[in-house]
């Protein structure tokens, strides 16, 4: 119960009291206009991880899980980068953005592969969705490439942990 109260407190800070992607009268979906927004440096960082069974983790740790599709973490990194560039094609109301930087980093940590994605652009809207998409797809790629070893993997903890730029300024997930 304490967790939910704390989470609710964190989630209710610095936010609008209305949904921006729906018409307030009809509830119909709409794309937000960014016509009058200023172009600013925008950056977002998202993280997540995939829990692995011990035998799958060991294969990755020994770098023995080179599948027919290639090296797992290398392919997952490229998949995350590609996904960030395709976000507006996957999420219906996202604006297409010209991205300046996409970093997707994966690393082995105890019983999991952790992923951190950082996306940056000069634009009129934020890049949180691009960072989240990169992290999600990178971790899905790890699952895809490791499923021959085991299907008992769980993707968790995907979230934006930091963003900067735009009218709302900087924001960081308070741990």
mmCIF file of N, CA, C and O in Angstrom, residues 30-106:
data_model
loop_
_atom_site.group_PDB
_atom_site.id
_atom_site.type_symbol
_atom_site.label_atom_id
_atom_site.label_comp_id
_atom_site.label_asym_id
_atom_site.label_seq_id
_atom_site.Cartn_x
_atom_site.Cartn_y
_atom_site.Cartn_z
ATOM 1 N N UNK A 30 -7.037 12.735 -30.999
ATOM 2 C CA UNK A 30 -6.565 13.817 -31.872
ATOM 3 C C UNK A 30 -5.058 13.956 -31.712
ATOM 4 O O UNK A 30 -4.498 13.661 -30.660
ATOM 5 N N UNK A 31 -4.441 14.404 -32.773
ATOM 6 C CA UNK A 31 -3.011 14.660 -32.729
ATOM 7 C C UNK A 31 -2.812 16.075 -32.196
ATOM 8 O O UNK A 31 -3.475 17.006 -32.634
ATOM 9 N N UNK A 32 -1.917 16.219 -31.249
ATOM 10 C CA UNK A 32 -1.639 17.523 -30.637
ATOM 11 C C UNK A 32 -0.921 18.412 -31.648
ATOM 12 O O UNK A 32 0.007 17.974 -32.322
ATOM 13 N N UNK A 33 -1.328 19.658 -31.747
ATOM 14 C CA UNK A 33 -0.655 20.605 -32.629
ATOM 15 C C UNK A 33 0.610 21.115 -31.937
ATOM 16 O O UNK A 33 0.578 21.530 -30.785
ATOM 17 N N UNK A 34 1.707 21.085 -32.675
ATOM 18 C CA UNK A 34 2.960 21.632 -32.159
ATOM 19 C C UNK A 34 3.360 22.894 -32.938
ATOM 20 O O UNK A 34 4.467 23.390 -32.793
ATOM 21 N N UNK A 35 2.429 23.402 -33.723
ATOM 22 C CA UNK A 35 2.711 24.543 -34.604
ATOM 23 C C UNK A 35 3.266 25.746 -33.861
ATOM 24 O O UNK A 35 4.176 26.419 -34.352
ATOM 25 N N UNK A 36 2.762 26.039 -32.674
ATOM 26 C CA UNK A 36 3.188 27.235 -31.947
ATOM 27 C C UNK A 36 4.254 26.964 -30.885
ATOM 28 O O UNK A 36 4.578 27.858 -30.113
ATOM 29 N N UNK A 37 4.772 25.749 -30.855
ATOM 30 C CA UNK A 37 5.820 25.435 -29.879
ATOM 31 C C UNK A 37 7.176 25.883 -30.402
ATOM 32 O O UNK A 37 7.416 25.918 -31.613
ATOM 33 N N UNK A 38 8.064 26.198 -29.468
ATOM 34 C CA UNK A 38 9.425 26.569 -29.825
ATOM 35 C C UNK A 38 10.269 25.328 -30.075
ATOM 36 O O UNK A 38 10.085 24.298 -29.429
ATOM 37 N N UNK A 39 11.211 25.472 -30.986
ATOM 38 C CA UNK A 39 12.185 24.408 -31.207
ATOM 39 C C UNK A 39 13.221 24.503 -30.098
ATOM 40 O O UNK A 39 13.820 25.563 -29.894
ATOM 41 N N UNK A 40 13.384 23.423 -29.360
ATOM 42 C CA UNK A 40 14.391 23.370 -28.296
ATOM 43 C C UNK A 40 15.110 22.032 -28.355
ATOM 44 O O UNK A 40 14.651 21.087 -28.991
ATOM 45 N N UNK A 41 16.244 21.962 -27.665
ATOM 46 C CA UNK A 41 16.975 20.705 -27.504
ATOM 47 C C UNK A 41 16.121 19.809 -26.608
ATOM 48 O O UNK A 41 15.744 20.206 -25.506
ATOM 49 N N UNK A 42 15.803 18.611 -27.057
ATOM 50 C CA UNK A 42 14.986 17.664 -26.305
ATOM 51 C C UNK A 42 15.787 16.390 -26.121
ATOM 52 O O UNK A 42 16.444 15.923 -27.048
ATOM 53 N N UNK A 43 15.706 15.842 -24.922
ATOM 54 C CA UNK A 43 16.398 14.579 -24.647
ATOM 55 C C UNK A 43 15.583 13.766 -23.662
ATOM 56 O O UNK A 43 14.947 14.320 -22.768
ATOM 57 N N UNK A 44 15.577 12.454 -23.852
ATOM 58 C CA UNK A 44 14.901 11.554 -22.922
ATOM 59 C C UNK A 44 15.749 10.304 -22.735
ATOM 60 O O UNK A 44 16.439 9.856 -23.654
ATOM 61 N N UNK A 45 15.668 9.765 -21.523
ATOM 62 C CA UNK A 45 16.385 8.528 -21.185
ATOM 63 C C UNK A 45 15.367 7.552 -20.624
ATOM 64 O O UNK A 45 14.612 7.868 -19.702
ATOM 65 N N UNK A 46 15.340 6.343 -21.198
ATOM 66 C CA UNK A 46 14.438 5.292 -20.735
ATOM 67 C C UNK A 46 15.267 4.061 -20.381
ATOM 68 O O UNK A 46 16.329 3.817 -20.976
ATOM 69 N N UNK A 47 14.769 3.304 -19.408
ATOM 70 C CA UNK A 47 15.460 2.089 -18.987
ATOM 71 C C UNK A 47 14.463 0.934 -18.892
ATOM 72 O O UNK A 47 13.253 1.136 -18.867
ATOM 73 N N UNK A 48 14.999 -0.251 -18.803
ATOM 74 C CA UNK A 48 14.212 -1.456 -18.593
ATOM 75 C C UNK A 48 15.151 -2.643 -18.540
ATOM 76 O O UNK A 48 16.366 -2.498 -18.742
ATOM 77 N N UNK A 49 14.605 -3.812 -18.285
ATOM 78 C CA UNK A 49 15.443 -5.014 -18.229
ATOM 79 C C UNK A 49 14.616 -6.249 -18.553
ATOM 80 O O UNK A 49 13.391 -6.230 -18.512
ATOM 81 N N UNK A 50 15.339 -7.316 -18.893
ATOM 82 C CA UNK A 50 14.722 -8.610 -19.113
ATOM 83 C C UNK A 50 15.394 -9.613 -18.181
ATOM 84 O O UNK A 50 16.625 -9.739 -18.174
ATOM 85 N N UNK A 51 14.578 -10.255 -17.344
ATOM 86 C CA UNK A 51 15.082 -11.281 -16.435
ATOM 87 C C UNK A 51 15.301 -12.564 -17.220
ATOM 88 O O UNK A 51 14.443 -12.960 -18.019
ATOM 89 N N UNK A 52 16.440 -13.208 -16.968
ATOM 90 C CA UNK A 52 16.809 -14.416 -17.703
ATOM 91 C C UNK A 52 16.972 -15.600 -16.756
ATOM 92 O O UNK A 52 17.472 -15.430 -15.640
ATOM 93 N N UNK A 53 16.617 -16.805 -17.203
ATOM 94 C CA UNK A 53 16.922 -17.984 -16.402
ATOM 95 C C UNK A 53 18.449 -18.166 -16.334
ATOM 96 O O UNK A 53 19.167 -17.711 -17.233
ATOM 97 N N UNK A 54 18.947 -18.825 -15.306
ATOM 98 C CA UNK A 54 20.406 -18.956 -15.137
ATOM 99 C C UNK A 54 21.125 -19.533 -16.357
ATOM 100 O O UNK A 54 22.195 -19.046 -16.724
ATOM 101 N N UNK A 55 20.553 -20.534 -17.001
ATOM 102 C CA UNK A 55 21.236 -21.155 -18.148
ATOM 103 C C UNK A 55 21.345 -20.187 -19.332
ATOM 104 O O UNK A 55 22.360 -20.163 -20.032
ATOM 105 N N UNK A 56 20.345 -19.371 -19.535
ATOM 106 C CA UNK A 56 20.383 -18.394 -20.627
ATOM 107 C C UNK A 56 21.372 -17.282 -20.299
ATOM 108 O O UNK A 56 22.158 -16.861 -21.154
ATOM 109 N N UNK A 57 21.351 -16.831 -19.052
ATOM 110 C CA UNK A 57 22.297 -15.795 -18.627
ATOM 111 C C UNK A 57 23.733 -16.285 -18.820
ATOM 112 O O UNK A 57 24.590 -15.552 -19.323
ATOM 113 N N UNK A 58 23.989 -17.524 -18.438
ATOM 114 C CA UNK A 58 25.334 -18.092 -18.563
ATOM 115 C C UNK A 58 25.783 -18.126 -20.023
ATOM 116 O O UNK A 58 26.935 -17.816 -20.328
ATOM 117 N N UNK A 59 24.887 -18.493 -20.927
ATOM 118 C CA UNK A 59 25.235 -18.494 -22.351
ATOM 119 C C UNK A 59 25.616 -17.086 -22.823
ATOM 120 O O UNK A 59 26.591 -16.918 -23.552
ATOM 121 N N UNK A 60 24.858 -16.098 -22.406
ATOM 122 C CA UNK A 60 25.179 -14.717 -22.785
ATOM 123 C C UNK A 60 26.495 -14.263 -22.147
ATOM 124 O O UNK A 60 27.316 -13.609 -22.794
ATOM 125 N N UNK A 61 26.661 -14.611 -20.879
ATOM 126 C CA UNK A 61 27.868 -14.207 -20.146
ATOM 127 C C UNK A 61 29.126 -14.787 -20.786
ATOM 128 O O UNK A 61 30.153 -14.117 -20.884
ATOM 129 N N UNK A 62 29.024 -16.027 -21.234
ATOM 130 C CA UNK A 62 30.162 -16.677 -21.889
ATOM 131 C C UNK A 62 30.271 -16.269 -23.352
ATOM 132 O O UNK A 62 31.143 -16.740 -24.061
ATOM 133 N N UNK A 63 29.347 -15.420 -23.776
ATOM 134 C CA UNK A 63 29.294 -14.954 -25.154
ATOM 135 C C UNK A 63 29.117 -16.108 -26.136
ATOM 136 O O UNK A 63 29.649 -16.112 -27.231
ATOM 137 N N UNK A 64 28.384 -17.141 -25.676
ATOM 138 C CA UNK A 64 28.152 -18.301 -26.518
ATOM 139 C C UNK A 64 26.812 -18.250 -27.238
ATOM 140 O O UNK A 64 26.513 -19.128 -28.024
ATOM 141 N N UNK A 65 26.019 -17.254 -26.967
ATOM 142 C CA UNK A 65 24.712 -17.197 -27.596
ATOM 143 C C UNK A 65 24.786 -16.348 -28.862
ATOM 144 O O UNK A 65 24.164 -15.314 -28.987
ATOM 145 N N UNK A 66 25.609 -16.807 -29.792
ATOM 146 C CA UNK A 66 25.655 -16.215 -31.129
ATOM 147 C C UNK A 66 24.693 -17.044 -31.952
ATOM 148 O O UNK A 66 25.004 -18.147 -32.349
ATOM 149 N N UNK A 67 23.543 -16.508 -32.181
ATOM 150 C CA UNK A 67 22.502 -17.244 -32.875
ATOM 151 C C UNK A 67 22.684 -17.113 -34.385
ATOM 152 O O UNK A 67 23.556 -16.381 -34.858
ATOM 153 N N UNK A 68 21.832 -17.801 -35.114
ATOM 154 C CA UNK A 68 21.837 -17.668 -36.573
ATOM 155 C C UNK A 68 21.561 -16.222 -36.975
ATOM 156 O O UNK A 68 21.907 -15.801 -38.072
ATOM 157 N N UNK A 69 20.938 -15.458 -36.069
ATOM 158 C CA UNK A 69 20.619 -14.060 -36.349
ATOM 159 C C UNK A 69 21.766 -13.121 -35.979
ATOM 160 O O UNK A 69 21.718 -11.937 -36.271
ATOM 161 N N UNK A 70 22.804 -13.632 -35.272
ATOM 162 C CA UNK A 70 23.939 -12.802 -34.904
ATOM 163 C C UNK A 70 24.124 -12.708 -33.395
ATOM 164 O O UNK A 70 23.476 -13.406 -32.626
ATOM 165 N N UNK A 71 25.036 -11.816 -32.969
ATOM 166 C CA UNK A 71 25.310 -11.592 -31.551
ATOM 167 C C UNK A 71 24.102 -10.920 -30.901
ATOM 168 O O UNK A 71 23.607 -9.901 -31.378
ATOM 169 N N UNK A 72 23.634 -11.479 -29.797
ATOM 170 C CA UNK A 72 22.380 -11.042 -29.187
ATOM 171 C C UNK A 72 22.386 -9.570 -28.804
ATOM 172 O O UNK A 72 21.497 -8.811 -29.215
ATOM 173 N N UNK A 73 23.332 -9.128 -28.012
ATOM 174 C CA UNK A 73 23.312 -7.737 -27.541
ATOM 175 C C UNK A 73 23.577 -6.746 -28.672
ATOM 176 O O UNK A 73 22.998 -5.666 -28.695
ATOM 177 N N UNK A 74 24.409 -7.117 -29.628
ATOM 178 C CA UNK A 74 24.673 -6.245 -30.774
ATOM 179 C C UNK A 74 23.446 -6.074 -31.649
ATOM 180 O O UNK A 74 23.112 -4.957 -32.071
ATOM 181 N N UNK A 75 22.758 -7.174 -31.932
ATOM 182 C CA UNK A 75 21.548 -7.100 -32.749
ATOM 183 C C UNK A 75 20.453 -6.341 -31.999
ATOM 184 O O UNK A 75 19.737 -5.521 -32.584
ATOM 185 N N UNK A 76 20.334 -6.569 -30.680
ATOM 186 C CA UNK A 76 19.323 -5.864 -29.880
ATOM 187 C C UNK A 76 19.593 -4.361 -29.879
ATOM 188 O O UNK A 76 18.648 -3.563 -29.944
ATOM 189 N N UNK A 77 20.849 -3.973 -29.839
ATOM 190 C CA UNK A 77 21.197 -2.556 -29.877
ATOM 191 C C UNK A 77 20.744 -1.921 -31.194
ATOM 192 O O UNK A 77 20.109 -0.862 -31.204
ATOM 193 N N UNK A 78 21.041 -2.576 -32.297
ATOM 194 C CA UNK A 78 20.630 -2.066 -33.608
ATOM 195 C C UNK A 78 19.107 -2.035 -33.717
ATOM 196 O O UNK A 78 18.532 -1.070 -34.242
ATOM 197 N N UNK A 79 18.436 -3.053 -33.194
ATOM 198 C CA UNK A 79 16.960 -3.079 -33.229
ATOM 199 C C UNK A 79 16.377 -1.899 -32.457
ATOM 200 O O UNK A 79 15.416 -1.272 -32.903
ATOM 201 N N UNK A 80 16.962 -1.577 -31.305
ATOM 202 C CA UNK A 80 16.494 -0.435 -30.522
ATOM 203 C C UNK A 80 16.676 0.876 -31.259
ATOM 204 O O UNK A 80 15.794 1.740 -31.256
ATOM 205 N N UNK A 81 17.812 1.032 -31.915
ATOM 206 C CA UNK A 81 18.073 2.251 -32.693
ATOM 207 C C UNK A 81 17.064 2.372 -33.833
ATOM 208 O O UNK A 81 16.460 3.430 -34.038
ATOM 209 N N UNK A 82 16.864 1.281 -34.551
ATOM 210 C CA UNK A 82 15.895 1.290 -35.650
ATOM 211 C C UNK A 82 14.491 1.598 -35.148
ATOM 212 O O UNK A 82 13.740 2.331 -35.784
ATOM 213 N N UNK A 83 14.129 1.041 -34.006
ATOM 214 C CA UNK A 83 12.784 1.246 -33.449
ATOM 215 C C UNK A 83 12.552 2.706 -33.092
ATOM 216 O O UNK A 83 11.476 3.248 -33.356
ATOM 217 N N UNK A 84 13.552 3.351 -32.492
ATOM 218 C CA UNK A 84 13.402 4.774 -32.141
ATOM 219 C C UNK A 84 13.084 5.591 -33.388
ATOM 220 O O UNK A 84 12.242 6.488 -33.357
ATOM 221 N N UNK A 85 13.735 5.257 -34.502
ATOM 222 C CA UNK A 85 13.514 5.993 -35.749
ATOM 223 C C UNK A 85 12.130 5.727 -36.336
ATOM 224 O O UNK A 85 11.653 6.514 -37.148
ATOM 225 N N UNK A 86 11.484 4.642 -35.934
ATOM 226 C CA UNK A 86 10.179 4.266 -36.483
ATOM 227 C C UNK A 86 9.014 4.549 -35.541
ATOM 228 O O UNK A 86 7.881 4.164 -35.806
ATOM 229 N N UNK A 87 9.260 5.217 -34.428
ATOM 230 C CA UNK A 87 8.229 5.399 -33.400
ATOM 231 C C UNK A 87 6.935 5.990 -33.942
ATOM 232 O O UNK A 87 5.848 5.506 -33.625
ATOM 233 N N UNK A 88 7.017 7.000 -34.779
ATOM 234 C CA UNK A 88 5.780 7.625 -35.275
ATOM 235 C C UNK A 88 4.992 6.689 -36.190
ATOM 236 O O UNK A 88 3.799 6.901 -36.404
ATOM 237 N N UNK A 89 5.632 5.650 -36.699
ATOM 238 C CA UNK A 89 4.926 4.649 -37.499
ATOM 239 C C UNK A 89 4.237 3.611 -36.618
ATOM 240 O O UNK A 89 3.298 2.945 -37.052
ATOM 241 N N UNK A 90 4.705 3.481 -35.378
ATOM 242 C CA UNK A 90 4.170 2.464 -34.458
ATOM 243 C C UNK A 90 3.126 3.019 -33.502
ATOM 244 O O UNK A 90 2.175 2.336 -33.138
ATOM 245 N N UNK A 91 3.320 4.247 -33.037
ATOM 246 C CA UNK A 91 2.417 4.889 -32.084
ATOM 247 C C UNK A 91 1.583 5.904 -32.874
ATOM 248 O O UNK A 91 2.118 6.899 -33.355
ATOM 249 N N UNK A 92 0.284 5.677 -32.998
ATOM 250 C CA UNK A 92 -0.539 6.437 -33.937
ATOM 251 C C UNK A 92 -0.469 7.958 -33.840
ATOM 252 O O UNK A 92 -0.488 8.627 -34.860
ATOM 253 N N UNK A 93 -0.375 8.556 -32.679
ATOM 254 C CA UNK A 93 -0.445 10.014 -32.576
ATOM 255 C C UNK A 93 0.905 10.677 -32.312
ATOM 256 O O UNK A 93 0.968 11.849 -31.951
ATOM 257 N N UNK A 94 1.990 9.942 -32.492
ATOM 258 C CA UNK A 94 3.330 10.527 -32.324
ATOM 259 C C UNK A 94 3.729 11.285 -33.584
ATOM 260 O O UNK A 94 3.517 10.818 -34.698
ATOM 261 N N UNK A 95 4.339 12.447 -33.363
ATOM 262 C CA UNK A 95 4.855 13.226 -34.483
ATOM 263 C C UNK A 95 6.148 12.593 -34.989
ATOM 264 O O UNK A 95 6.980 12.156 -34.179
ATOM 265 N N UNK A 96 6.363 12.564 -36.293
ATOM 266 C CA UNK A 96 7.658 12.109 -36.801
ATOM 267 C C UNK A 96 8.732 13.154 -36.451
ATOM 268 O O UNK A 96 8.482 14.349 -36.568
ATOM 269 N N UNK A 97 9.870 12.692 -35.993
ATOM 270 C CA UNK A 97 10.932 13.599 -35.552
ATOM 271 C C UNK A 97 12.235 13.285 -36.263
ATOM 272 O O UNK A 97 12.532 12.120 -36.550
ATOM 273 N N UNK A 98 13.025 14.315 -36.497
ATOM 274 C CA UNK A 98 14.378 14.146 -37.009
ATOM 275 C C UNK A 98 15.289 14.020 -35.787
ATOM 276 O O UNK A 98 15.544 15.009 -35.093
ATOM 277 N N UNK A 99 15.731 12.813 -35.504
ATOM 278 C CA UNK A 99 16.503 12.548 -34.289
ATOM 279 C C UNK A 99 17.978 12.834 -34.524
ATOM 280 O O UNK A 99 18.549 12.434 -35.536
ATOM 281 N N UNK A 100 18.605 13.527 -33.559
ATOM 282 C CA UNK A 100 20.024 13.860 -33.638
ATOM 283 C C UNK A 100 20.906 12.769 -33.068
ATOM 284 O O UNK A 100 22.043 12.603 -33.480
ATOM 285 N N UNK A 101 20.377 12.067 -32.067
ATOM 286 C CA UNK A 101 21.198 11.075 -31.360
ATOM 287 C C UNK A 101 20.290 9.965 -30.849
ATOM 288 O O UNK A 101 19.200 10.225 -30.330
ATOM 289 N N UNK A 102 20.758 8.730 -31.015
ATOM 290 C CA UNK A 102 20.093 7.576 -30.408
ATOM 291 C C UNK A 102 21.197 6.684 -29.869
ATOM 292 O O UNK A 102 22.018 6.176 -30.630
ATOM 293 N N UNK A 103 21.246 6.524 -28.558
ATOM 294 C CA UNK A 103 22.181 5.599 -27.919
ATOM 295 C C UNK A 103 21.368 4.518 -27.234
ATOM 296 O O UNK A 103 20.498 4.826 -26.411
ATOM 297 N N UNK A 104 21.643 3.274 -27.580
ATOM 298 C CA UNK A 104 21.004 2.141 -26.919
ATOM 299 C C UNK A 104 22.125 1.285 -26.364
ATOM 300 O O UNK A 104 22.980 0.808 -27.108
ATOM 301 N N UNK A 105 22.137 1.150 -25.045
ATOM 302 C CA UNK A 105 23.193 0.380 -24.384
ATOM 303 C C UNK A 105 22.578 -0.768 -23.610
ATOM 304 O O UNK A 105 21.653 -0.571 -22.829
ATOM 305 N N UNK A 106 23.117 -1.965 -23.840
ATOM 306 C CA UNK A 106 22.666 -3.159 -23.129
ATOM 307 C C UNK A 106 23.843 -3.748 -22.374
ATOM 308 O O UNK A 106 24.978 -3.719 -22.868
#
